Amino acid sequence: MQSFSDRFREHFPSDASALIVADLDSWNLAGREVYGELRNANVPVAKPCIFESEPALSAAAQTKILDALSALPEKPQRTILAIGGGRLADLAKLSASVAGCSYAVYVTVPDTDSLASPFLTDELAALPLLQYAPPPPLAPVFVYADPARILYAPLKARSAGYGDLFGKFAAGADWLLAESIAESDPIDRKAWDVLQNGMTDWTIHPKELSQSDPNATEDLLAGLLAAGAAATLARSKRPCEGAEHLFAQTWAMSATGRQTPHGHLVALGTLCSLAFYVTLFKYEFSAASIPDALATYPSWEEREKLIRSLLPDSPLLSLALAESRAKHLTPEALADRLRNLASVWPDLRERLSRQLMYFPRMRAMLLCAGCPITPADIGFTPARLAASAIVAQMLSRRYSVLDFAYETGTFAACIESLQDAFEIDNAKSGKQML
């Protein structure tokens, strides 16, 4: 296997310099060795920037990185080397954007697909920092991973990565919806193939992953890197994110959600998305369905009033207003969309069914990987979890199953089914979900 210093020399000029960013765990696992390896290869390295634990996406953490980076000369080239994953990679990405330099990632924690893309794990949490990074963040120059070291990643991190990867099944379904019904976000075939063609193979051994099986762990890493590559190819988060991430972002704003790894929130969000799909698959949409759907669709004034009442003091208010306004349709435009839906629904429903899987199977696979599969696993009740769909639908103009339900007048039925799917009494009695 090519050494890290060789990879560094391969991608950067001979006189390029580097700053290592790590937390204590990733420093002890790989950072110390990388630091010594780069010094032995005569790469100018600054004093490493080490956090005691995984840092939050905060201005203080970013300032610490930028201050450490200032010890290196800006020319000829300097780079930030994130040792770890998740928030460390996100902070390196944001700091590199602010400093106008490059960055690379040495993966020790395979917990998110953003490791290999220009996008952030949780963009809502990063909103305060994004305003200080006028150039949009870029993808890493390269990603380095030693599968043997990744086996030392805690089960919680690997299961979070599995949850994030597993969400791509639901994200793919939403992309099919967007292209077929909303006639937006046409599928980028290269990006689709890079990610979706391997999804079954990368996710097929969740139990083995939880048991630290090397092959299952390598499959997880391959899937996450493919997801990052797909997002980079498409120049969009669309290949990797749908309604499952909107659920996750909504929960991440709560006190309990902030303590839950992003990939675990995505895992539960994926089950919520599937619950919506299962409910919608039961409906027959035809031209006769259009008048009822139009009758339930609110005016923008009504919509704005609801958003303001639900999020009066929330940092999400301005985002929800902007995103919801951008996708709000006139009655004429909605009627056109519903007529299109009526014509494509039989074939589209079949394609969506092939993209997804049965709720019990999805739930069992996530459970085997160590992911949360009930609202109680993240400190929520079924009712609170179901109600969060209302806010989740407001947070993005990218078309998803939430918009599908909202525009067809079936949103309330989907929320009711979602709550029923997670009722504790049903789970305790062994009643089959959905």
Protein backbone atom coordinates (compact mmCIF):
# COMPACT_ATOMS: atom_id res chain seq x y z
CA MET A 1 0.00 0.00 0.00
CA GLN A 2 1.33 3.43 -0.95
CA SER A 3 2.46 5.43 2.08
CA PHE A 4 0.74 8.65 3.06
CA SER A 5 3.87 10.72 2.43
CA ASP A 6 4.13 9.27 -1.08
CA ARG A 7 0.51 10.20 -1.75
CA PHE A 8 1.20 13.68 -0.42
CA ARG A 9 4.23 14.10 -2.70
CA GLU A 10 2.18 12.78 -5.61
CA HIS A 11 -0.49 15.46 -5.23
CA PHE A 12 1.45 18.48 -3.97
CA PRO A 13 4.60 20.36 -5.01
CA SER A 14 7.86 19.28 -3.43
CA ASP A 15 7.99 22.38 -1.21
CA ALA A 16 4.32 22.29 -0.11
CA SER A 17 3.65 22.50 3.64
CA ALA A 18 1.01 20.88 5.84
CA LEU A 19 -1.00 21.30 9.03
CA ILE A 20 -2.41 18.17 10.69
CA VAL A 21 -5.83 18.57 12.33
CA ALA A 22 -6.97 15.74 14.62
CA ASP A 23 -8.64 14.89 17.89
CA LEU A 24 -6.84 12.83 20.54
CA ASP A 25 -8.29 9.55 19.30
CA SER A 26 -7.35 10.07 15.66
CA TRP A 27 -3.99 11.55 16.65
CA ASN A 28 -3.10 8.45 18.63
CA LEU A 29 -4.44 6.11 15.97
CA ALA A 30 -2.75 7.67 12.94
CA GLY A 31 -1.92 11.37 13.34
CA ARG A 32 1.31 10.95 15.28
CA GLU A 33 2.62 8.48 12.69
CA VAL A 34 1.60 10.71 9.77
CA TYR A 35 3.31 13.67 11.41
CA GLY A 36 6.56 11.73 11.79
CA GLU A 37 6.30 10.30 8.28
CA LEU A 38 5.90 13.75 6.71
CA ARG A 39 8.82 15.14 8.70
CA ASN A 40 11.02 12.24 7.63
CA ALA A 41 10.00 12.99 4.03
CA ASN A 42 11.14 16.62 4.56
CA VAL A 43 7.62 18.04 4.24
CA PRO A 44 7.36 21.31 6.21
CA VAL A 45 4.73 20.70 8.89
CA ALA A 46 3.28 23.08 11.44
CA LYS A 47 2.64 22.17 15.06
CA PRO A 48 -0.41 19.87 14.88
CA CYS A 49 -3.81 21.28 15.78
CA ILE A 50 -5.28 18.70 18.16
CA PHE A 51 -8.69 18.79 19.84
CA GLU A 52 -9.33 16.83 23.04
CA SER A 53 -12.45 15.26 21.52
CA GLU A 54 -14.36 15.51 18.27
CA PRO A 55 -14.89 19.25 17.87
CA ALA A 56 -18.20 20.96 17.20
CA LEU A 57 -18.73 22.93 14.00
CA SER A 58 -18.02 26.19 15.78
CA ALA A 59 -16.27 29.47 15.15
CA ALA A 60 -13.90 28.70 18.04
CA ALA A 61 -12.81 25.41 16.46
CA GLN A 62 -12.33 27.01 13.07
CA THR A 63 -10.32 29.88 14.59
CA LYS A 64 -8.05 27.36 16.31
CA ILE A 65 -7.31 25.71 12.95
CA LEU A 66 -6.75 28.99 11.14
CA ASP A 67 -4.41 30.25 13.87
CA ALA A 68 -2.37 27.04 13.63
CA LEU A 69 -2.32 27.31 9.83
CA SER A 70 -0.88 30.83 10.06
CA ALA A 71 2.43 29.32 11.21
CA LEU A 72 2.96 28.07 7.64
CA PRO A 73 3.94 30.32 4.73
CA GLU A 74 1.08 30.89 2.27
CA LYS A 75 3.36 30.13 -0.67
CA PRO A 76 4.14 28.05 -2.53
CA GLN A 77 1.29 25.91 -1.20
CA ARG A 78 -0.07 24.83 2.14
CA THR A 79 -2.69 22.25 2.95
CA ILE A 80 -4.76 21.08 5.89
CA LEU A 81 -4.65 17.35 6.63
CA ALA A 82 -7.72 16.15 8.53
CA ILE A 83 -7.05 12.92 10.43
CA GLY A 84 -10.39 11.30 11.22
CA GLY A 85 -13.75 11.97 9.60
CA GLY A 86 -17.06 13.69 10.20
CA ARG A 87 -16.72 17.10 11.80
CA LEU A 88 -12.92 17.12 11.58
CA ALA A 89 -13.15 16.77 7.80
CA ASP A 90 -15.89 19.42 7.70
CA LEU A 91 -13.80 21.87 9.74
CA ALA A 92 -10.80 21.25 7.50
CA LYS A 93 -13.02 21.84 4.46
CA LEU A 94 -14.43 25.12 5.81
CA SER A 95 -11.06 26.36 7.09
CA ALA A 96 -9.39 25.62 3.76
CA SER A 97 -12.10 27.64 2.02
CA VAL A 98 -11.54 30.63 4.30
CA ALA A 99 -7.75 30.41 4.04
CA GLY A 100 -7.77 29.82 0.28
CA CYS A 101 -5.74 26.63 0.58
CA SER A 102 -6.30 22.94 -0.14
CA TYR A 103 -7.01 20.04 2.18
CA ALA A 104 -6.84 16.24 2.26
CA VAL A 105 -8.39 13.61 4.50
CA TYR A 106 -6.81 10.60 6.22
CA VAL A 107 -9.84 8.50 7.14
CA THR A 108 -9.84 6.80 10.54
CA VAL A 109 -13.59 7.15 11.18
CA PRO A 110 -15.81 6.07 8.24
CA ASP A 111 -18.89 7.91 9.49
CA THR A 112 -20.06 10.09 6.60
CA ASP A 113 -19.95 10.48 2.81
CA SER A 114 -18.84 14.11 3.05
CA LEU A 115 -15.29 12.80 3.54
CA ALA A 116 -14.86 12.78 -0.24
CA SER A 117 -17.15 15.56 -1.46
CA PRO A 118 -17.25 19.36 -1.42
CA PHE A 119 -20.33 19.26 0.82
CA LEU A 120 -20.76 19.24 4.57
CA THR A 121 -22.10 16.52 6.84
CA ASP A 122 -24.69 18.83 8.41
CA GLU A 123 -25.07 22.05 6.47
CA LEU A 124 -27.63 23.51 8.90
CA ALA A 125 -25.17 23.26 11.80
CA ALA A 126 -22.51 24.86 9.61
CA LEU A 127 -24.64 27.81 8.47
CA PRO A 128 -22.99 30.28 10.90
CA LEU A 129 -19.56 29.30 9.53
CA LEU A 130 -20.51 29.26 5.86
CA GLN A 131 -21.02 33.02 5.90
CA TYR A 132 -17.28 33.40 6.54
CA ALA A 133 -16.32 31.14 3.63
CA PRO A 134 -17.29 33.12 0.50
CA PRO A 135 -15.73 30.62 -1.94
CA PRO A 136 -17.78 27.43 -1.73
CA PRO A 137 -15.83 24.57 -0.11
CA LEU A 138 -14.11 22.15 -2.48
CA ALA A 139 -13.63 18.39 -2.47
CA PRO A 140 -10.41 17.13 -0.83
CA VAL A 141 -7.38 16.85 -3.07
CA PHE A 142 -7.23 13.21 -2.05
CA VAL A 143 -8.63 10.82 0.54
CA TYR A 144 -6.33 8.26 2.15
CA ALA A 145 -7.57 5.23 4.03
CA ASP A 146 -5.79 2.32 5.63
CA PRO A 147 -8.48 -0.39 6.03
CA ALA A 148 -6.55 -1.99 8.89
CA ARG A 149 -6.75 1.21 10.93
CA ILE A 150 -10.42 1.74 10.14
CA LEU A 151 -11.14 -1.55 11.92
CA TYR A 152 -10.20 0.28 15.14
CA ALA A 153 -12.95 2.84 14.61
CA PRO A 154 -15.62 2.51 17.32
CA LEU A 155 -18.72 0.53 16.37
CA LYS A 156 -20.76 3.70 16.87
CA ALA A 157 -18.77 5.45 14.14
CA ARG A 158 -18.98 2.53 11.72
CA SER A 159 -22.71 2.12 12.29
CA ALA A 160 -23.16 5.85 11.73
CA GLY A 161 -21.34 5.49 8.42
CA TYR A 162 -23.58 2.57 7.54
CA GLY A 163 -26.68 4.63 8.34
CA ASP A 164 -25.45 7.50 6.18
CA LEU A 165 -24.67 5.12 3.31
CA PHE A 166 -27.94 3.22 3.67
CA GLY A 167 -29.83 6.49 3.25
CA LYS A 168 -28.74 6.56 -0.41
CA PHE A 169 -31.50 4.06 -1.24
CA ALA A 170 -34.10 6.63 -0.17
CA ALA A 171 -32.14 9.52 -1.71
CA GLY A 172 -32.16 7.67 -5.02
CA ALA A 173 -35.93 7.24 -4.85
CA ASP A 174 -36.36 10.96 -4.25
CA TRP A 175 -34.14 11.71 -7.23
CA LEU A 176 -36.37 9.52 -9.40
CA LEU A 177 -39.37 11.46 -8.11
CA ALA A 178 -37.78 14.82 -8.82
CA GLU A 179 -36.95 13.91 -12.40
CA SER A 180 -40.25 12.22 -13.17
CA ILE A 181 -42.80 14.42 -11.40
CA ALA A 182 -41.26 17.78 -10.59
CA GLU A 183 -39.26 17.70 -13.83
CA SER A 184 -36.30 19.12 -11.95
CA ASP A 185 -32.88 17.72 -11.10
CA PRO A 186 -32.50 15.43 -14.11
CA ILE A 187 -30.56 12.34 -13.15
CA ASP A 188 -26.85 12.58 -13.88
CA ARG A 189 -26.29 9.06 -15.17
CA LYS A 190 -22.59 8.96 -14.30
CA ALA A 191 -23.23 10.09 -10.73
CA TRP A 192 -26.16 7.69 -10.41
CA ASP A 193 -24.15 4.71 -11.63
CA VAL A 194 -21.12 5.50 -9.46
CA LEU A 195 -23.29 5.29 -6.34
CA GLN A 196 -26.44 3.28 -6.96
CA ASN A 197 -24.89 0.41 -8.91
CA GLY A 198 -22.87 -0.67 -5.88
CA MET A 199 -25.32 0.03 -3.07
CA THR A 200 -26.54 -3.54 -2.60
CA ASP A 201 -23.01 -4.96 -2.38
CA TRP A 202 -21.79 -2.26 0.01
CA THR A 203 -24.69 -2.65 2.46
CA ILE A 204 -25.37 -6.39 2.29
CA HIS A 205 -23.40 -7.41 5.43
CA PRO A 206 -24.52 -5.17 8.33
CA LYS A 207 -24.02 -7.88 10.97
CA GLU A 208 -20.48 -8.55 9.80
CA LEU A 209 -19.77 -4.81 9.92
CA SER A 210 -20.83 -4.72 13.57
CA GLN A 211 -18.43 -7.61 14.21
CA SER A 212 -15.47 -5.72 12.68
CA ASP A 213 -15.27 -7.92 9.62
CA PRO A 214 -12.54 -6.48 7.34
CA ASN A 215 -14.45 -7.05 4.09
CA ALA A 216 -17.64 -5.46 5.41
CA THR A 217 -15.62 -2.51 6.69
CA GLU A 218 -13.91 -2.05 3.33
CA ASP A 219 -17.31 -2.20 1.63
CA LEU A 220 -18.58 0.57 3.91
CA LEU A 221 -15.60 2.76 3.10
CA ALA A 222 -15.95 2.07 -0.63
CA GLY A 223 -19.61 3.06 -0.51
CA LEU A 224 -18.97 6.30 1.39
CA LEU A 225 -16.18 7.29 -1.01
CA ALA A 226 -18.42 6.47 -3.98
CA ALA A 227 -21.15 8.68 -2.51
CA GLY A 228 -18.68 11.54 -2.17
CA ALA A 229 -17.54 10.99 -5.74
CA ALA A 230 -21.15 11.01 -6.98
CA ALA A 231 -21.87 14.32 -5.25
CA THR A 232 -18.67 15.77 -6.70
CA LEU A 233 -19.57 14.58 -10.21
CA ALA A 234 -23.08 15.99 -10.00
CA ARG A 235 -21.91 19.17 -8.25
CA SER A 236 -24.92 18.67 -6.02
CA LYS A 237 -25.98 16.87 -2.86
CA ARG A 238 -28.89 15.39 -4.79
CA PRO A 239 -27.24 11.96 -5.38
CA CYS A 240 -26.69 11.55 -1.64
CA GLU A 241 -29.49 13.39 0.14
CA GLY A 242 -33.27 13.31 0.09
CA ALA A 243 -36.01 13.47 2.69
CA GLU A 244 -34.04 11.19 5.03
CA HIS A 245 -31.49 13.98 5.50
CA LEU A 246 -34.22 16.57 6.02
CA PHE A 247 -35.56 14.48 8.90
CA ALA A 248 -32.02 14.17 10.27
CA GLN A 249 -31.39 17.91 10.04
CA THR A 250 -34.65 18.66 11.82
CA TRP A 251 -33.78 16.33 14.71
CA ALA A 252 -30.19 17.61 14.86
CA MET A 253 -31.53 21.00 15.95
CA SER A 254 -32.95 19.45 19.15
CA ALA A 255 -30.99 18.87 22.35
CA THR A 256 -31.17 15.08 22.05
CA GLY A 257 -30.49 15.11 18.32
CA ARG A 258 -27.26 17.05 18.75
CA GLN A 259 -25.92 14.17 20.84
CA THR A 260 -26.68 11.59 18.13
CA PRO A 261 -24.23 10.93 15.27
CA HIS A 262 -25.40 12.29 11.93
CA GLY A 263 -25.46 8.87 10.29
CA HIS A 264 -27.68 7.48 13.03
CA LEU A 265 -30.18 10.27 12.45
CA VAL A 266 -30.05 9.52 8.72
CA ALA A 267 -30.73 5.83 9.40
CA LEU A 268 -33.93 6.64 11.27
CA GLY A 269 -34.79 9.27 8.66
CA THR A 270 -34.50 6.59 5.99
CA LEU A 271 -37.12 4.51 7.78
CA CYS A 272 -39.36 7.58 7.94
CA SER A 273 -38.96 8.18 4.21
CA LEU A 274 -39.80 4.57 3.48
CA ALA A 275 -42.88 4.82 5.70
CA PHE A 276 -44.05 7.75 3.54
CA TYR A 277 -43.42 5.76 0.37
CA VAL A 278 -45.28 2.71 1.69
CA THR A 279 -48.33 4.86 2.43
CA LEU A 280 -48.20 6.57 -0.97
CA PHE A 281 -47.85 3.28 -2.83
CA LYS A 282 -51.36 2.42 -1.60
CA TYR A 283 -52.91 5.37 -3.42
CA GLU A 284 -54.07 5.40 -7.02
CA PHE A 285 -53.39 8.81 -8.53
CA SER A 286 -55.45 9.70 -11.57
CA ALA A 287 -57.05 12.75 -13.15
CA ALA A 288 -59.93 12.27 -10.70
CA SER A 289 -57.51 12.86 -7.79
CA ILE A 290 -56.54 16.36 -8.91
CA PRO A 291 -59.52 18.42 -7.58
CA ASP A 292 -59.10 17.04 -4.04
CA ALA A 293 -55.37 17.72 -4.08
CA LEU A 294 -55.86 21.27 -5.30
CA ALA A 295 -58.45 21.88 -2.57
CA THR A 296 -55.95 21.00 0.20
CA TYR A 297 -53.05 23.07 -1.17
CA PRO A 298 -52.72 26.38 0.74
CA SER A 299 -52.00 29.83 -0.61
CA TRP A 300 -48.54 31.23 0.07
CA GLU A 301 -50.01 33.58 2.68
CA GLU A 302 -51.44 30.61 4.58
CA ARG A 303 -48.19 28.73 4.18
CA GLU A 304 -46.07 31.59 5.48
CA LYS A 305 -48.34 32.01 8.48
CA LEU A 306 -47.93 28.34 9.38
CA ILE A 307 -44.13 28.45 9.03
CA ARG A 308 -43.88 31.50 11.27
CA SER A 309 -46.14 29.90 13.87
CA LEU A 310 -44.11 26.67 13.94
CA LEU A 311 -40.66 28.29 13.96
CA PRO A 312 -41.13 31.69 15.66
CA ASP A 313 -37.72 31.93 17.34
CA SER A 314 -35.89 29.19 15.46
CA PRO A 315 -32.65 29.68 13.53
CA LEU A 316 -34.43 27.67 10.82
CA LEU A 317 -37.11 30.29 10.22
CA SER A 318 -35.40 32.28 7.47
CA LEU A 319 -34.25 29.10 5.73
CA ALA A 320 -37.72 27.53 5.88
CA LEU A 321 -39.34 30.68 4.50
CA ALA A 322 -36.85 30.98 1.63
CA GLU A 323 -36.91 27.31 0.64
CA SER A 324 -40.67 26.93 0.96
CA ARG A 325 -41.32 30.10 -1.02
CA ALA A 326 -39.01 28.91 -3.80
CA LYS A 327 -40.96 25.69 -4.29
CA HIS A 328 -44.49 26.98 -3.67
CA LEU A 329 -46.67 26.47 -6.75
CA THR A 330 -49.54 28.40 -8.22
CA PRO A 331 -52.79 26.41 -8.56
CA GLU A 332 -52.18 26.23 -12.32
CA ALA A 333 -48.63 24.92 -11.91
CA LEU A 334 -49.75 22.38 -9.32
CA ALA A 335 -52.54 21.16 -11.61
CA ASP A 336 -50.01 20.66 -14.40
CA ARG A 337 -47.71 18.70 -12.09
CA LEU A 338 -50.55 16.50 -10.86
CA ARG A 339 -51.66 15.75 -14.41
CA ASN A 340 -48.10 14.66 -15.14
CA LEU A 341 -48.13 12.53 -12.00
CA ALA A 342 -51.35 10.81 -13.05
CA SER A 343 -49.81 9.86 -16.38
CA VAL A 344 -46.51 8.49 -15.03
CA TRP A 345 -47.55 7.07 -11.66
CA PRO A 346 -48.10 3.37 -12.56
CA ASP A 347 -44.65 3.02 -14.12
CA LEU A 348 -42.96 5.29 -11.59
CA ARG A 349 -44.39 3.39 -8.64
CA GLU A 350 -42.84 0.21 -10.02
CA ARG A 351 -39.43 1.90 -10.43
CA LEU A 352 -39.61 3.29 -6.90
CA SER A 353 -40.50 -0.12 -5.50
CA ARG A 354 -37.40 -1.61 -7.12
CA GLN A 355 -35.24 1.19 -5.70
CA LEU A 356 -36.48 0.67 -2.13
CA MET A 357 -37.03 -2.41 0.02
CA TYR A 358 -39.61 -3.69 2.49
CA PHE A 359 -39.81 -1.80 5.77
CA PRO A 360 -39.11 -4.88 7.97
CA ARG A 361 -36.01 -5.78 5.95
CA MET A 362 -34.64 -2.23 6.02
CA ARG A 363 -35.31 -2.02 9.73
CA ALA A 364 -33.58 -5.36 10.38
CA MET A 365 -30.48 -4.41 8.38
CA LEU A 366 -30.09 -1.11 10.22
CA LEU A 367 -30.58 -2.87 13.55
CA CYS A 368 -27.86 -5.42 12.69
CA ALA A 369 -25.47 -2.56 11.92
CA GLY A 370 -26.11 -0.94 15.30
CA CYS A 371 -28.26 1.95 14.03
CA PRO A 372 -31.29 3.41 15.84
CA ILE A 373 -34.58 2.08 14.51
CA THR A 374 -37.16 3.59 16.89
CA PRO A 375 -37.92 7.17 18.03
CA ALA A 376 -36.98 6.17 21.57
CA ASP A 377 -33.45 5.43 20.35
CA ILE A 378 -32.91 9.17 19.84
CA GLY A 379 -35.08 10.33 22.76
CA PHE A 380 -38.29 11.03 20.83
CA THR A 381 -41.86 9.77 21.06
CA PRO A 382 -43.56 8.39 17.92
CA ALA A 383 -45.85 11.44 17.85
CA ARG A 384 -42.96 13.90 18.03
CA LEU A 385 -41.04 11.99 15.38
CA ALA A 386 -44.04 12.01 13.04
CA ALA A 387 -44.71 15.71 13.61
CA SER A 388 -41.14 16.55 12.65
CA ALA A 389 -42.06 15.71 9.05
CA ILE A 390 -43.95 19.00 8.90
CA VAL A 391 -40.79 21.03 9.52
CA ALA A 392 -38.57 18.70 7.47
CA GLN A 393 -40.69 19.35 4.38
CA MET A 394 -40.09 23.09 4.74
CA LEU A 395 -36.29 22.98 4.74
CA SER A 396 -35.33 22.35 1.12
CA ARG A 397 -36.55 23.20 -2.36
CA ARG A 398 -35.12 19.91 -3.65
CA TYR A 399 -38.13 17.75 -4.44
CA SER A 400 -38.61 14.73 -2.17
CA VAL A 401 -41.26 12.28 -1.03
CA LEU A 402 -42.33 14.89 1.52
CA ASP A 403 -43.25 17.30 -1.29
CA PHE A 404 -44.93 14.47 -3.18
CA ALA A 405 -47.21 13.81 -0.19
CA TYR A 406 -47.76 17.52 0.47
CA GLU A 407 -48.80 18.35 -3.09
CA THR A 408 -51.08 15.33 -3.50
CA GLY A 409 -53.01 16.07 -0.32
CA THR A 410 -51.85 12.88 1.41
CA PHE A 411 -49.42 14.45 3.88
CA ALA A 412 -51.67 14.01 6.92
CA ALA A 413 -52.28 10.35 6.07
CA CYS A 414 -48.52 9.78 5.73
CA ILE A 415 -47.83 11.37 9.11
CA GLU A 416 -50.48 9.21 10.73
CA SER A 417 -48.99 6.07 9.14
CA LEU A 418 -45.52 7.14 10.21
CA GLN A 419 -46.61 7.46 13.82
CA ASP A 420 -48.40 4.12 13.68
CA ALA A 421 -45.28 2.47 12.29
CA PHE A 422 -43.29 3.41 15.37
CA GLU A 423 -45.86 3.08 18.14
CA ILE A 424 -44.19 1.40 21.10
CA ASP A 425 -47.16 -0.84 21.82
CA ASN A 426 -47.03 -2.22 18.27
CA ALA A 427 -43.33 -2.96 18.61
CA LYS A 428 -43.74 -4.63 22.02
CA SER A 429 -46.61 -6.80 20.83
CA GLY A 430 -44.63 -7.97 17.85
CA LYS A 431 -47.14 -6.54 15.39
CA GLN A 432 -45.57 -6.32 11.93
CA MET A 433 -44.50 -2.80 10.99
CA LEU A 434 -46.45 -1.36 8.08
